[in-house]
PDB file of C-alpha atoms in Angstrom:
ATOM      1  CA  MET A   1      29.910  37.186 123.794  1.00 54.00           C
ATOM      2  CA  ASN A   2      27.445  35.143 125.800  1.00 57.00           C
ATOM      3  CA  LEU A   3      27.395  34.714 129.566  1.00 52.00           C
ATOM      4  CA  LEU A   4      29.285  31.223 129.371  1.00 57.00           C
ATOM      5  CA  LYS A   5      32.506  32.699 127.827  1.00 55.00           C
ATOM      6  CA  ARG A   6      32.395  35.845 129.958  1.00 56.00           C
ATOM      7  CA  LEU A   7      32.274  33.619 133.108  1.00 53.00           C
ATOM      8  CA  PHE A   8      34.948  31.532 131.469  1.00 54.00           C
ATOM      9  CA  VAL A   9      37.446  34.483 131.109  1.00 48.00           C
ATOM     10  CA  SER A  10      36.434  35.923 134.659  1.00 50.00           C
ATOM     11  CA  LEU A  11      38.773  33.438 136.165  1.00 51.00           C
ATOM     12  CA  LEU A  12      41.808  35.649 134.929  1.00 44.00           C
ATOM     13  CA  GLY A  13      40.028  38.768 136.316  1.00 40.00           C
ATOM     14  CA  LEU A  14      38.325  39.625 133.058  1.00 34.00           C
ATOM     15  CA  VAL A  15      35.244  41.715 132.822  1.00 30.00           C
ATOM     16  CA  LEU A  16      34.178  41.948 129.230  1.00 31.00           C
ATOM     17  CA  PHE A  17      30.476  43.144 128.004  1.00 31.00           C
ATOM     18  CA  THR A  18      30.194  42.011 124.271  1.00 32.00           C
ATOM     19  CA  CYS A  19      28.721  40.376 124.683  1.00 36.00           C
ATOM     20  CA  GLY A  20      -0.764  23.478 121.143  1.00 38.00           C
ATOM     21  CA  ASN A  21      -3.497  21.351 121.668  1.00 38.00           C
ATOM     22  CA  PRO A  22      -3.281  18.587 123.868  1.00 37.00           C
ATOM     23  CA  GLN A  23      -1.634  15.222 122.316  1.00 39.00           C
ATOM     24  CA  ARG A  24      -0.840  11.815 123.171  1.00 40.00           C
ATOM     25  CA  GLN A  25       2.862  11.814 124.320  1.00 44.00           C
ATOM     26  CA  ASN A  26       4.640   8.720 122.643  1.00 46.00           C
ATOM     27  CA  VAL A  27       3.078   9.297 119.204  1.00 46.00           C
ATOM     28  CA  SER A  28       4.615   6.446 116.954  1.00 47.00           C
ATOM     29  CA  LYS A  29       6.870   8.222 114.267  1.00 65.00           C
ATOM     30  CA  ALA A  30       9.606   6.878 111.853  1.00 71.00           C
ATOM     31  CA  LYS A  31      13.058   7.953 113.107  1.00 84.00           C
ATOM     32  CA  VAL A  32      14.844  10.079 110.551  1.00 91.00           C
ATOM     33  CA  ASN A  33      18.470   9.970 110.294  1.00 95.00           C
ATOM     34  CA  ILE A  34      19.581  13.645 110.725  1.00 97.00           C
ATOM     35  CA  VAL A  35      23.060  14.354 108.883  1.00 96.00           C
ATOM     36  CA  SER A  36      24.286  17.957 109.065  1.00 97.00           C
ATOM     37  CA  ASN A  37      27.721  18.660 107.565  1.00 93.00           C
ATOM     38  CA  ASN A  38      28.396  15.385 107.309  1.00 93.00           C
ATOM     39  CA  VAL A  39      27.735  14.515 110.821  1.00 97.00           C
ATOM     40  CA  ASN A  40      24.964  12.387 112.241  1.00 98.00           C
ATOM     41  CA  ILE A  41      23.208  14.177 115.070  1.00 98.00           C
ATOM     42  CA  ASP A  42      21.457  12.378 117.890  1.00 98.00           C
ATOM     43  CA  TYR A  43      18.120  13.462 119.068  1.00 98.00           C
ATOM     44  CA  THR A  44      14.824  12.394 120.894  1.00 98.00           C
ATOM     45  CA  ASP A  45      11.400  13.158 119.265  1.00 98.00           C
ATOM     46  CA  THR A  46       8.350  13.156 121.953  1.00 97.00           C
ATOM     47  CA  GLY A  47       4.709  13.748 121.288  1.00 96.00           C
ATOM     48  CA  SER A  48       3.030  15.779 118.450  1.00 95.00           C
ATOM     49  CA  GLY A  49       1.347  18.938 117.587  1.00 93.00           C
ATOM     50  CA  ASP A  50       1.265  21.943 115.583  1.00 95.00           C
ATOM     51  CA  THR A  51       4.082  23.762 117.718  1.00 98.00           C
ATOM     52  CA  THR A  52       7.488  22.089 118.486  1.00 98.00           C
ATOM     53  CA  LEU A  53       9.685  22.818 121.633  1.00 98.00           C
ATOM     54  CA  LEU A  54      13.333  22.159 120.140  1.00 99.00           C
ATOM     55  CA  PHE A  55      15.845  22.046 122.944  1.00 99.00           C
ATOM     56  CA  VAL A  56      19.552  22.735 122.725  1.00 98.00           C
ATOM     57  CA  HIS A  57      21.883  22.221 125.704  1.00 98.00           C
ATOM     58  CA  GLY A  58      24.835  24.259 126.518  1.00 98.00           C
ATOM     59  CA  TRP A  59      28.539  23.443 126.723  1.00 98.00           C
ATOM     60  CA  ALA A  60      29.916  20.270 127.799  1.00 98.00           C
ATOM     61  CA  ILE A  61      26.824  18.636 128.813  1.00 98.00           C
ATOM     62  CA  ASN A  62      23.857  16.920 126.471  1.00 98.00           C
ATOM     63  CA  LYS A  63      20.538  16.500 125.408  1.00 98.00           C
ATOM     64  CA  THR A  64      19.641  14.462 128.881  1.00 98.00           C
ATOM     65  CA  TYR A  65      19.593  17.732 130.943  1.00 98.00           C
ATOM     66  CA  TRP A  66      16.219  18.120 129.322  1.00 98.00           C
ATOM     67  CA  ALA A  67      14.938  15.015 130.593  1.00 98.00           C
ATOM     68  CA  ASP A  68      12.179  16.732 132.887  1.00 98.00           C
ATOM     69  CA  GLN A  69      10.833  19.219 130.066  1.00 98.00           C
ATOM     70  CA  VAL A  70      10.259  16.104 127.761  1.00 98.00           C
ATOM     71  CA  LYS A  71       8.182  14.545 130.403  1.00 98.00           C
ATOM     72  CA  HIS A  72       6.403  17.775 131.460  1.00 98.00           C
ATOM     73  CA  PHE A  73       5.546  19.219 127.778  1.00 98.00           C
ATOM     74  CA  GLY A  74       5.643  16.007 125.460  1.00 97.00           C
ATOM     75  CA  SER A  75       1.792  15.416 126.295  1.00 96.00           C
ATOM     76  CA  ARG A  76       1.019  18.750 124.512  1.00 97.00           C
ATOM     77  CA  TYR A  77       3.779  19.591 122.433  1.00 98.00           C
ATOM     78  CA  ARG A  78       6.201  18.129 119.810  1.00 98.00           C
ATOM     79  CA  VAL A  79       9.577  18.105 122.095  1.00 98.00           C
ATOM     80  CA  ILE A  80      12.773  17.723 120.358  1.00 98.00           C
ATOM     81  CA  THR A  81      16.015  17.317 122.189  1.00 98.00           C
ATOM     82  CA  ILE A  82      19.553  17.276 120.402  1.00 98.00           C
ATOM     83  CA  ASP A  83      23.068  16.350 121.042  1.00 98.00           C
ATOM     84  CA  LEU A  84      25.380  19.216 119.179  1.00 98.00           C
ATOM     85  CA  PRO A  85      27.846  17.541 117.185  1.00 98.00           C
ATOM     86  CA  GLY A  86      30.800  16.757 119.046  1.00 98.00           C
ATOM     87  CA  TYR A  87      28.525  16.276 122.363  1.00 98.00           C
ATOM     88  CA  GLY A  88      26.450  13.445 124.004  1.00 98.00           C
ATOM     89  CA  GLN A  89      25.684  10.652 121.284  1.00 98.00           C
ATOM     90  CA  SER A  90      26.347  12.914 118.126  1.00 98.00           C
ATOM     91  CA  ASP A  91      29.274  12.411 115.780  1.00 97.00           C
ATOM     92  CA  LYS A  92      32.164  14.708 115.659  1.00 97.00           C
ATOM     93  CA  ASN A  93      34.083  14.245 112.584  1.00 96.00           C
ATOM     94  CA  ARG A  94      34.344  17.785 111.295  1.00 96.00           C
ATOM     95  CA  GLU A  95      36.351  20.943 112.200  1.00 95.00           C
ATOM     96  CA  GLU A  96      33.972  23.414 112.661  1.00 96.00           C
ATOM     97  CA  PHE A  97      32.429  23.733 116.443  1.00 97.00           C
ATOM     98  CA  ASN A  98      31.316  27.311 116.568  1.00 96.00           C
ATOM     99  CA  THR A  99      28.104  29.488 116.511  1.00 96.00           C
ATOM    100  CA  ARG A 100      27.524  29.693 112.934  1.00 96.00           C
ATOM    101  CA  ALA A 101      28.142  26.108 112.512  1.00 97.00           C
ATOM    102  CA  PHE A 102      25.902  24.818 115.206  1.00 98.00           C
ATOM    103  CA  GLY A 103      23.291  27.184 114.137  1.00 98.00           C
ATOM    104  CA  ALA A 104      23.350  25.656 110.667  1.00 98.00           C
ATOM    105  CA  ASP A 105      22.981  22.150 112.633  1.00 98.00           C
ATOM    106  CA  VAL A 106      19.756  23.632 114.156  1.00 98.00           C
ATOM    107  CA  LYS A 107      18.378  24.878 110.757  1.00 98.00           C
ATOM    108  CA  ASN A 108      18.979  21.352 109.364  1.00 98.00           C
ATOM    109  CA  VAL A 109      17.305  19.537 112.131  1.00 98.00           C
ATOM    110  CA  ILE A 110      14.452  22.090 111.655  1.00 98.00           C
ATOM    111  CA  ASN A 111      14.583  21.024 107.644  1.00 98.00           C
ATOM    112  CA  GLN A 112      15.094  17.341 108.106  1.00 98.00           C
ATOM    113  CA  LEU A 113      12.321  16.866 110.497  1.00 98.00           C
ATOM    114  CA  LYS A 114      10.005  19.160 108.542  1.00 97.00           C
ATOM    115  CA  LEU A 115       8.963  21.147 111.361  1.00 98.00           C
ATOM    116  CA  LYS A 116       7.135  24.502 111.035  1.00 96.00           C
ATOM    117  CA  LYS A 117       6.276  26.311 114.162  1.00 98.00           C
ATOM    118  CA  VAL A 118       9.181  25.937 116.203  1.00 98.00           C
ATOM    119  CA  VAL A 119       9.989  27.691 119.626  1.00 98.00           C
ATOM    120  CA  LEU A 120      13.931  27.344 119.948  1.00 99.00           C
ATOM    121  CA  ILE A 121      15.066  26.795 123.407  1.00 99.00           C
ATOM    122  CA  GLY A 122      18.674  27.111 124.253  1.00 98.00           C
ATOM    123  CA  HIS A 123      20.967  26.733 127.485  1.00 98.00           C
ATOM    124  CA  SER A 124      24.112  28.745 128.028  1.00 98.00           C
ATOM    125  CA  MET A 125      26.574  29.180 124.880  1.00 97.00           C
ATOM    126  CA  ALA A 126      23.242  27.668 123.133  1.00 98.00           C
ATOM    127  CA  GLY A 127      21.423  31.100 123.429  1.00 98.00           C
ATOM    128  CA  ASP A 128      23.744  32.383 120.360  1.00 98.00           C
ATOM    129  CA  ILE A 129      23.396  28.952 118.621  1.00 98.00           C
ATOM    130  CA  ILE A 130      19.594  29.283 118.574  1.00 98.00           C
ATOM    131  CA  LEU A 131      19.553  32.749 117.478  1.00 98.00           C
ATOM    132  CA  GLN A 132      21.820  31.890 114.663  1.00 98.00           C
ATOM    133  CA  GLY A 133      19.509  28.883 113.848  1.00 98.00           C
ATOM    134  CA  ALA A 134      16.608  31.597 113.939  1.00 98.00           C
ATOM    135  CA  ILE A 135      18.398  33.721 111.593  1.00 98.00           C
ATOM    136  CA  ASP A 136      18.949  30.757 109.292  1.00 98.00           C
ATOM    137  CA  ALA A 137      15.310  29.217 109.462  1.00 97.00           C
ATOM    138  CA  PRO A 138      13.258  32.400 109.826  1.00 97.00           C
ATOM    139  CA  GLU A 139      10.148  31.014 108.504  1.00 97.00           C
ATOM    140  CA  ASN A 140      10.237  28.388 110.706  1.00 98.00           C
ATOM    141  CA  VAL A 141      10.963  29.682 114.273  1.00 98.00           C
ATOM    142  CA  ILE A 142       8.374  31.781 116.022  1.00 98.00           C
ATOM    143  CA  ALA A 143       9.948  32.279 119.153  1.00 98.00           C
ATOM    144  CA  LEU A 144      13.578  32.231 121.274  1.00 98.00           C
ATOM    145  CA  VAL A 145      13.796  31.228 124.845  1.00 98.00           C
ATOM    146  CA  GLY A 146      17.262  31.829 126.350  1.00 98.00           C
ATOM    147  CA  VAL A 147      17.962  29.860 129.471  1.00 98.00           C
ATOM    148  CA  ASP A 148      20.402  31.753 131.751  1.00 98.00           C
ATOM    149  CA  ASN A 149      21.858  33.733 129.030  1.00 98.00           C
ATOM    150  CA  PHE A 150      21.951  36.773 127.167  1.00 97.00           C
ATOM    151  CA  LYS A 151      22.311  38.466 130.152  1.00 96.00           C
ATOM    152  CA  SER A 152      23.972  41.680 128.884  1.00 94.00           C
ATOM    153  CA  ALA A 153      22.846  41.441 125.218  1.00 95.00           C
ATOM    154  CA  GLY A 154      22.864  44.725 123.381  1.00 90.00           C
ATOM    155  CA  VAL A 155      25.081  46.162 125.915  1.00 90.00           C
ATOM    156  CA  ALA A 156      28.241  48.102 124.581  1.00 77.00           C
ATOM    157  CA  PRO A 157      31.394  46.836 125.019  1.00 72.00           C
ATOM    158  CA  THR A 158      33.834  48.484 127.538  1.00 68.00           C
ATOM    159  CA  GLY A 159      37.350  48.466 128.227  1.00 65.00           C
ATOM    160  CA  ASP A 160      40.209  47.484 126.022  1.00 67.00           C
ATOM    161  CA  THR A 161      39.288  44.940 123.276  1.00 75.00           C
ATOM    162  CA  SER A 162      42.798  43.797 122.707  1.00 82.00           C
ATOM    163  CA  LYS A 163      43.580  43.290 126.183  1.00 83.00           C
ATOM    164  CA  ALA A 164      40.346  41.173 126.639  1.00 81.00           C
ATOM    165  CA  LYS A 165      41.213  39.129 123.724  1.00 85.00           C
ATOM    166  CA  LYS A 166      44.945  38.593 125.136  1.00 88.00           C
ATOM    167  CA  GLU A 167      43.480  37.469 128.412  1.00 88.00           C
ATOM    168  CA  TYR A 168      41.066  35.389 126.592  1.00 89.00           C
ATOM    169  CA  ALA A 169      43.731  33.754 124.819  1.00 91.00           C
ATOM    170  CA  GLU A 170      45.643  33.110 127.959  1.00 93.00           C
ATOM    171  CA  ALA A 171      42.607  31.341 129.467  1.00 91.00           C
ATOM    172  CA  ILE A 172      42.345  29.084 126.462  1.00 94.00           C
ATOM    173  CA  ALA A 173      46.023  28.182 126.572  1.00 95.00           C
ATOM    174  CA  ALA A 174      45.320  27.267 130.353  1.00 95.00           C
ATOM    175  CA  MET A 175      42.488  25.340 129.357  1.00 96.00           C
ATOM    176  CA  LYS A 176      44.566  23.331 126.409  1.00 96.00           C
ATOM    177  CA  LYS A 177      47.317  22.607 129.330  1.00 97.00           C
ATOM    178  CA  ASN A 178      44.845  21.104 131.934  1.00 97.00           C
ATOM    179  CA  PHE A 179      41.539  21.137 130.944  1.00 97.00           C
ATOM    180  CA  LYS A 180      39.888  19.258 133.662  1.00 97.00           C
ATOM    181  CA  LYS A 181      41.521  21.429 136.277  1.00 96.00           C
ATOM    182  CA  PHE A 182      40.614  24.608 134.578  1.00 96.00           C
ATOM    183  CA  ALA A 183      37.077  23.531 133.754  1.00 96.00           C
ATOM    184  CA  PHE A 184      36.577  22.243 137.239  1.00 97.00           C
ATOM    185  CA  GLU A 185      37.679  25.663 138.950  1.00 96.00           C
ATOM    186  CA  TRP A 186      35.423  27.399 136.505  1.00 95.00           C
ATOM    187  CA  PHE A 187      32.157  25.775 137.324  1.00 97.00           C
ATOM    188  CA  ASN A 188      32.808  25.270 140.989  1.00 97.00           C
ATOM    189  CA  GLN A 189      33.643  29.126 141.589  1.00 95.00           C
ATOM    190  CA  LEU A 190      31.071  30.765 138.808  1.00 95.00           C
ATOM    191  CA  LEU A 191      28.529  28.267 137.743  1.00 97.00           C
ATOM    192  CA  PHE A 192      27.193  26.461 140.720  1.00 98.00           C
ATOM    193  CA  PHE A 193      25.325  28.033 143.566  1.00 96.00           C
ATOM    194  CA  LYS A 194      25.042  27.372 147.278  1.00 96.00           C
ATOM    195  CA  THR A 195      21.757  25.569 146.597  1.00 95.00           C
ATOM    196  CA  THR A 196      23.337  23.423 143.911  1.00 97.00           C
ATOM    197  CA  SER A 197      22.979  19.914 145.149  1.00 97.00           C
ATOM    198  CA  LYS A 198      25.923  17.434 145.308  1.00 98.00           C
ATOM    199  CA  ALA A 199      24.392  15.080 143.230  1.00 98.00           C
ATOM    200  CA  ILE A 200      23.890  17.682 140.517  1.00 98.00           C
ATOM    201  CA  ARG A 201      27.286  19.080 140.772  1.00 98.00           C
ATOM    202  CA  GLU A 202      28.818  15.528 140.352  1.00 98.00           C
ATOM    203  CA  ARG A 203      26.575  14.982 137.405  1.00 98.00           C
ATOM    204  CA  ILE A 204      27.750  17.822 135.675  1.00 98.00           C
ATOM    205  CA  LEU A 205      31.300  17.909 136.657  1.00 98.00           C
ATOM    206  CA  ASN A 206      31.382  14.053 135.352  1.00 98.00           C
ATOM    207  CA  ASP A 207      30.147  15.121 132.095  1.00 98.00           C
ATOM    208  CA  VAL A 208      32.530  17.878 131.760  1.00 98.00           C
ATOM    209  CA  ALA A 209      35.513  15.617 132.422  1.00 97.00           C
ATOM    210  CA  HIS A 210      34.022  13.149 129.885  1.00 97.00           C
ATOM    211  CA  THR A 211      33.540  15.771 127.075  1.00 98.00           C
ATOM    212  CA  ASP A 212      35.906  15.754 124.331  1.00 98.00           C
ATOM    213  CA  SER A 213      38.311  18.590 125.129  1.00 97.00           C
ATOM    214  CA  THR A 214      39.314  19.553 121.737  1.00 97.00           C
ATOM    215  CA  VAL A 215      35.755  20.236 120.557  1.00 98.00           C
ATOM    216  CA  ALA A 216      34.826  21.964 124.135  1.00 98.00           C
ATOM    217  CA  ILE A 217      37.777  24.292 123.440  1.00 97.00           C
ATOM    218  CA  LYS A 218      36.642  24.867 119.757  1.00 96.00           C
ATOM    219  CA  SER A 219      33.336  25.697 121.004  1.00 97.00           C
ATOM    220  CA  LEU A 220      34.752  28.452 123.125  1.00 94.00           C
ATOM    221  CA  ALA A 221      36.460  30.230 120.465  1.00 86.00           C
ATOM    222  CA  TRP A 222      36.501  34.049 120.217  1.00 84.00           C
ATOM    223  CA  ASP A 223      33.942  35.436 117.981  1.00 83.00           C
ATOM    224  CA  ASP A 224      32.589  38.820 117.122  1.00 82.00           C
ATOM    225  CA  PHE A 225      28.921  37.610 117.489  1.00 90.00           C
ATOM    226  CA  ASN A 226      27.021  40.572 118.508  1.00 92.00           C
ATOM    227  CA  GLU A 227      24.015  39.635 120.125  1.00 96.00           C
ATOM    228  CA  GLY A 228      22.154  42.931 120.076  1.00 96.00           C
ATOM    229  CA  ASP A 229      22.622  43.348 116.234  1.00 96.00           C
ATOM    230  CA  GLN A 230      21.731  39.631 115.521  1.00 97.00           C
ATOM    231  CA  LEU A 231      18.548  39.713 117.816  1.00 98.00           C
ATOM    232  CA  LEU A 232      17.532  42.896 115.572  1.00 97.00           C
ATOM    233  CA  LYS A 233      18.279  40.574 112.529  1.00 97.00           C
ATOM    234  CA  ALA A 234      16.424  37.579 113.717  1.00 98.00           C
ATOM    235  CA  LYS A 235      13.267  39.794 114.292  1.00 97.00           C
ATOM    236  CA  LYS A 236      11.978  37.165 116.943  1.00 98.00           C
ATOM    237  CA  MET A 237      10.320  37.615 120.271  1.00 98.00           C
ATOM    238  CA  LEU A 238      12.802  36.652 123.165  1.00 98.00           C
ATOM    239  CA  TYR A 239      11.848  35.108 126.616  1.00 98.00           C
ATOM    240  CA  LEU A 240      14.679  34.518 128.961  1.00 98.00           C
ATOM    241  CA  ILE A 241      14.392  32.018 132.037  1.00 98.00           C
ATOM    242  CA  ASN A 242      17.524  33.028 133.853  1.00 98.00           C
ATOM    243  CA  SER A 243      18.829  31.977 137.255  1.00 98.00           C
ATOM    244  CA  ASP A 244      19.237  35.264 139.407  1.00 95.00           C
ATOM    245  CA  TYR A 245      22.667  34.104 140.905  1.00 93.00           C
ATOM    246  CA  GLN A 246      24.067  36.677 138.320  1.00 92.00           C
ATOM    247  CA  PRO A 247      21.698  39.547 137.424  1.00 95.00           C
ATOM    248  CA  THR A 248      20.568  39.980 134.096  1.00 97.00           C
ATOM    249  CA  ASP A 249      20.932  43.292 132.379  1.00 96.00           C
ATOM    250  CA  THR A 250      18.063  44.205 130.145  1.00 97.00           C
ATOM    251  CA  THR A 251      19.032  47.832 129.361  1.00 97.00           C
ATOM    252  CA  GLY A 252      20.595  46.659 126.152  1.00 97.00           C
ATOM    253  CA  LEU A 253      17.522  44.835 124.929  1.00 97.00           C
ATOM    254  CA  SER A 254      15.323  47.920 125.785  1.00 97.00           C
ATOM    255  CA  ALA A 255      17.491  50.663 124.115  1.00 96.00           C
ATOM    256  CA  LYS A 256      17.623  48.577 120.946  1.00 96.00           C
ATOM    257  CA  LYS A 257      13.934  48.058 121.224  1.00 97.00           C
ATOM    258  CA  ILE A 258      14.341  44.362 120.983  1.00 97.00           C
ATOM    259  CA  PRO A 259      11.179  42.390 122.295  1.00 97.00           C
ATOM    260  CA  PHE A 260      11.698  40.390 125.086  1.00 98.00           C
ATOM    261  CA  LYS A 261      10.266  39.163 128.281  1.00 98.00           C
ATOM    262  CA  LEU A 262      12.188  38.191 131.475  1.00 98.00           C
ATOM    263  CA  PHE A 263      11.314  35.016 134.029  1.00 98.00           C
ATOM    264  CA  LYS A 264      13.542  34.460 136.954  1.00 98.00           C
ATOM    265  CA  VAL A 265      14.380  30.996 138.777  1.00 98.00           C
ATOM    266  CA  HIS A 266      15.376  32.115 142.228  1.00 97.00           C
ATOM    267  CA  ALA A 267      18.494  30.637 144.068  1.00 96.00           C
ATOM    268  CA  THR A 268      19.754  28.217 141.223  1.00 97.00           C
ATOM    269  CA  GLY A 269      22.928  28.041 139.710  1.00 97.00           C
ATOM    270  CA  HIS A 270      23.883  28.074 135.685  1.00 98.00           C
ATOM    271  CA  PHE A 271      21.324  25.013 135.308  1.00 98.00           C
ATOM    272  CA  PRO A 272      17.922  25.712 136.524  1.00 98.00           C
ATOM    273  CA  MET A 273      16.290  23.160 134.323  1.00 98.00           C
ATOM    274  CA  VAL A 274      17.845  20.196 136.367  1.00 98.00           C
ATOM    275  CA  GLU A 275      18.474  22.503 139.578  1.00 98.00           C
ATOM    276  CA  LYS A 276      14.658  23.370 140.164  1.00 98.00           C
ATOM    277  CA  PRO A 277      12.890  21.561 137.031  1.00 98.00           C
ATOM    278  CA  ASP A 278       9.655  22.287 138.539  1.00 98.00           C
ATOM    279  CA  GLU A 279       9.962  26.138 138.850  1.00 98.00           C
ATOM    280  CA  PHE A 280      11.697  26.011 135.362  1.00 98.00           C
ATOM    281  CA  ASN A 281       8.908  24.366 133.807  1.00 98.00           C
ATOM    282  CA  LYS A 282       6.007  26.689 135.373  1.00 98.00           C
ATOM    283  CA  GLN A 283       8.211  29.947 133.662  1.00 98.00           C
ATOM    284  CA  LEU A 284       8.463  27.849 130.589  1.00 98.00           C
ATOM    285  CA  ASP A 285       4.615  27.282 130.733  1.00 98.00           C
ATOM    286  CA  LYS A 286       4.216  31.040 131.208  1.00 98.00           C
ATOM    287  CA  VAL A 287       6.271  31.330 128.033  1.00 98.00           C
ATOM    288  CA  MET A 288       3.993  29.183 126.059  1.00 98.00           C
ATOM    289  CA  ALA A 289       0.773  30.851 127.469  1.00 98.00           C
ATOM    290  CA  ASP A 290       2.155  34.270 126.298  1.00 98.00           C
ATOM    291  CA  LEU A 291       2.855  33.192 122.834  1.00 97.00           C
ATOM    292  CA  LYS A 292      -0.525  31.668 122.516  1.00 94.00           C
ATOM    293  CA  LYS A 293      -1.853  35.216 122.995  1.00 93.00           C
ATOM    294  CA  ARG A 294       0.220  36.753 120.234  1.00 89.00           C
TER     295      ARG A 294
END
């Protein structure tokens, strides 16, 4: 279970561990209509090059949160940002909004845009999504970049799982009863940091308030997606660009011999790409430099 879901249930006192060559930027290209599981996926497509950076947003937000990264990297790489089905400008006329369904969407984006050397970059809940996408499209994906996620990947679960599931169900019930109230408390208490600006807080909370609550709740459904096992299955280099407001426990990754590198963005909340975009971009530049050496 990823960090976002663990923070979600912690509101009820739960502690759960399951969890490029330079190119011109605006190269003219024909817009491909991407359809996945009968749902249209909205996206941006900037720049060109052998390597593609494919950005996937987190829970209750959208592709616009990558605007600073598009600007920074679009002159050197092909940069794709997508709205997951049910979010942003993508359609939502389907029933499945879980890790495996979203992972299939990532694979379909890769296939329909004919992408070959793809670095998948996923924020928050999208860490598991890009991992599933890499498993589904192994020949196309060259690396994974998690953004403030995989913070205890590979660490063995502790405590009573049945109790955890019960408390999780109670949290979902509370969200169904008053989505906005519960979500706002969650973000304000656990996802923002003291340095998170008022403007960014207001932007995020506005997007949360206007997200489709049915889709958002389905996206948080309990699953048994084991990040450690799935990372072993994917066999991809894992880069982590994590905020340090919550520590990252890498003991599970090391124990399972999963190749990884951790880069930290200091003193931000859960959204480093918008809270400190320049620092975030520097860390992602380091990721790309390391990839070139491999």
